[in-house]
Amino acid sequence: IDVTLRQKRIETSQITADDITVIADVSDAAEGENGISLQISGPSGTQVAEAERRAISVEVEESDTVEKQIFVEYRDDPEGLEPVTSNMTSTRATVMGAASEVERVDKVVALISHSDTNNRVWNFTTGLTALDEDGDEIEHLVIYPDEINFKAYTGVRKTVQLNVVTEEKKSSE
């Protein structure tokens, strides 16, 4: 937003965009389209003479809530290793936010670094993150609880092939 300031006895050549505050109070916005007035102010001793815009339009989307299981994962994803956990203070999380964002949530994770674990059990307190199916973080969501405590150590993931022979039983009629 372009803003013109008026001042009295103050040097304006040192004023930058960071010195100007624009506030859009959306606390009373309802679901749907909302016109929101902007509160614009400059540094002490100045007045806003002109502003390109004095209001904005904000769309408030329908909210949604979903409950998801919490997984503990390594953020650096080392090959063949995974955290083995116990004593989790919570195993499920409630995710709240805009319906379109909540719908994208594939899982909720507590991310730790592989370098923080080894064959010894360690205590962790870490925040939770909502991820989409590609493993990308989904922002602007509320997750409850916002952090969990747990114990973890490094486990080795091994794939074992199984040969399972199945037989079809004929039913007697």
Coordinates of C-alpha atoms in Angstrom, one line a residue:
I1 CA 0.0 0.0 0.0
D2 CA 1.4 3.4 -0.9
V3 CA 1.2 5.8 2.1
T4 CA 2.0 9.5 2.2
L5 CA 3.0 10.9 5.6
R6 CA 2.7 14.5 6.8
Q7 CA 5.1 15.6 9.6
K8 CA 5.9 18.6 11.7
R9 CA 9.5 19.2 12.7
I10 CA 10.7 15.7 12.1
E11 CA 13.3 14.4 9.5
T12 CA 11.4 12.1 7.1
S13 CA 14.4 11.0 5.0
Q14 CA 15.2 8.3 7.5
I15 CA 11.6 6.9 7.5
T16 CA 11.3 3.5 5.8
A17 CA 8.3 1.2 5.1
D18 CA 9.2 -0.7 8.3
D19 CA 8.3 2.4 10.3
I20 CA 4.7 2.4 9.0
T21 CA 2.1 0.1 10.6
V22 CA -1.0 -1.2 8.9
I23 CA -3.5 -3.1 11.0
A24 CA -6.5 -5.0 9.7
D25 CA -8.6 -6.2 12.6
V26 CA -10.4 -9.3 11.4
S27 CA -11.5 -10.4 14.9
D28 CA -15.2 -9.7 14.1
A29 CA -15.1 -11.0 10.6
A30 CA -17.8 -13.6 9.8
E31 CA -17.7 -16.5 7.4
G32 CA -17.9 -15.2 3.8
E33 CA -16.8 -11.8 2.3
N34 CA -15.9 -9.0 4.7
G35 CA -14.9 -5.4 4.2
I36 CA -12.2 -4.6 6.7
S37 CA -11.0 -1.0 7.5
L38 CA -7.2 -0.5 7.7
Q39 CA -5.6 1.4 10.6
I40 CA -2.5 3.1 9.2
S41 CA 0.0 4.9 11.3
G42 CA 3.5 6.3 10.9
P43 CA 6.3 7.2 13.4
S44 CA 5.7 9.6 16.2
G45 CA 5.2 13.1 15.0
T46 CA 3.7 12.1 11.6
Q47 CA 0.1 11.9 10.3
V48 CA -1.2 9.8 7.4
A49 CA -2.0 12.3 4.7
E50 CA -2.9 9.8 1.9
A51 CA -3.1 6.1 1.5
E52 CA -3.6 4.1 -1.6
R53 CA -6.2 2.0 0.2
R54 CA -8.1 2.4 3.5
A55 CA -10.0 -0.9 3.4
I56 CA -9.5 -4.4 2.2
S57 CA -11.8 -7.3 1.4
V58 CA -11.2 -10.5 3.3
E59 CA -12.8 -13.9 2.6
V60 CA -13.3 -16.0 5.7
E61 CA -13.6 -19.7 4.8
E62 CA -15.7 -22.3 6.6
S63 CA -13.6 -24.0 9.3
D64 CA -13.2 -27.7 9.9
T65 CA -11.7 -30.1 12.5
V66 CA -10.2 -33.5 12.0
E67 CA -8.5 -35.9 14.5
K68 CA -5.3 -37.6 13.4
Q69 CA -2.9 -40.2 14.9
I70 CA 0.5 -38.6 15.9
F71 CA 3.6 -40.2 14.3
V72 CA 7.2 -39.5 15.5
E73 CA 9.5 -39.3 12.5
Y74 CA 13.0 -38.2 11.7
R75 CA 13.1 -34.9 9.8
D76 CA 16.3 -36.0 8.1
D77 CA 14.9 -39.4 7.1
P78 CA 18.0 -41.6 7.4
E79 CA 17.9 -44.8 5.3
G80 CA 16.7 -47.8 7.2
L81 CA 16.3 -46.1 10.6
E82 CA 13.3 -44.9 12.5
P83 CA 12.6 -43.7 16.0
V84 CA 11.2 -46.2 18.4
T85 CA 8.9 -44.4 20.9
S86 CA 7.2 -44.9 24.2
N87 CA 5.4 -42.9 26.9
M88 CA 3.8 -40.5 24.5
T89 CA 1.7 -38.0 26.4
S90 CA -0.8 -38.0 23.5
T91 CA -1.2 -40.3 20.5
R92 CA -3.9 -38.3 18.7
A93 CA -4.1 -34.7 17.7
T94 CA -7.0 -32.4 16.8
V95 CA -6.3 -30.2 13.7
M96 CA -8.5 -27.1 13.2
G97 CA -8.5 -24.5 10.5
A98 CA -9.9 -23.5 7.1
A99 CA -11.7 -26.5 5.6
S100 CA -9.6 -26.5 2.4
E101 CA -6.4 -26.7 4.5
V102 CA -7.7 -29.3 7.0
E103 CA -8.8 -31.5 4.1
R104 CA -5.1 -31.6 2.8
V105 CA -3.8 -33.0 6.1
D106 CA -2.4 -36.5 5.6
K107 CA -0.8 -36.9 9.0
V108 CA 0.4 -35.2 12.1
V109 CA 4.1 -35.7 13.1
A110 CA 6.5 -34.9 15.9
L111 CA 9.7 -34.3 14.0
I112 CA 13.1 -35.1 15.7
S113 CA 16.6 -35.2 14.3
H114 CA 18.3 -38.6 13.9
S115 CA 21.4 -37.1 15.5
D116 CA 19.4 -36.6 18.7
T117 CA 18.8 -40.4 19.2
N118 CA 21.0 -43.5 19.4
N119 CA 20.7 -46.8 21.2
R120 CA 20.0 -45.0 24.4
V121 CA 16.5 -43.8 25.4
W122 CA 16.1 -40.0 25.3
N123 CA 13.3 -37.8 26.5
F124 CA 11.8 -35.3 24.0
T125 CA 9.3 -32.4 24.1
T126 CA 8.5 -31.3 20.6
G127 CA 5.8 -29.4 18.7
L128 CA 3.5 -31.1 16.2
T129 CA 3.4 -30.4 12.4
A130 CA 0.6 -31.2 9.9
L131 CA 1.9 -32.7 6.7
D132 CA 0.2 -33.3 3.3
E133 CA 0.6 -36.5 1.3
D134 CA 3.8 -35.2 -0.2
G135 CA 5.3 -34.6 3.2
D136 CA 5.1 -30.8 2.9
E137 CA 4.1 -28.7 6.0
I138 CA 0.6 -27.2 6.0
E139 CA 0.7 -23.8 7.7
H140 CA -2.0 -21.7 9.4
L141 CA -3.6 -24.6 11.3
V142 CA -4.2 -25.0 15.0
I143 CA -3.0 -28.4 16.4
Y144 CA -4.0 -29.5 19.8
P145 CA -2.1 -30.5 21.7
D146 CA 0.6 -28.2 20.3
E147 CA 3.4 -30.3 21.7
I148 CA 4.0 -33.8 23.2
N149 CA 6.5 -35.5 25.4
F150 CA 7.8 -38.9 24.7
K151 CA 10.9 -41.2 24.9
A152 CA 12.7 -42.4 21.8
Y153 CA 15.7 -44.3 20.6
T154 CA 17.0 -45.3 17.2
G155 CA 15.5 -48.4 15.7
V156 CA 16.5 -50.3 12.5
R157 CA 13.9 -50.8 9.9
K158 CA 14.3 -54.1 8.0
T159 CA 12.1 -55.4 5.2
V160 CA 11.5 -59.2 5.2
Q161 CA 9.9 -60.9 2.2
L162 CA 7.2 -63.4 3.0
N163 CA 5.9 -66.2 0.9
V164 CA 2.3 -66.8 1.8
V165 CA 0.6 -69.8 0.2
T166 CA -3.2 -69.5 0.1
E167 CA -5.6 -72.2 -0.6
E168 CA -9.1 -71.7 -1.8
K169 CA -11.7 -73.7 0.2
K170 CA -14.7 -74.8 -1.7
S171 CA -17.9 -74.4 0.2
S172 CA -20.3 -77.3 0.4
E173 CA -23.7 -76.6 -0.8

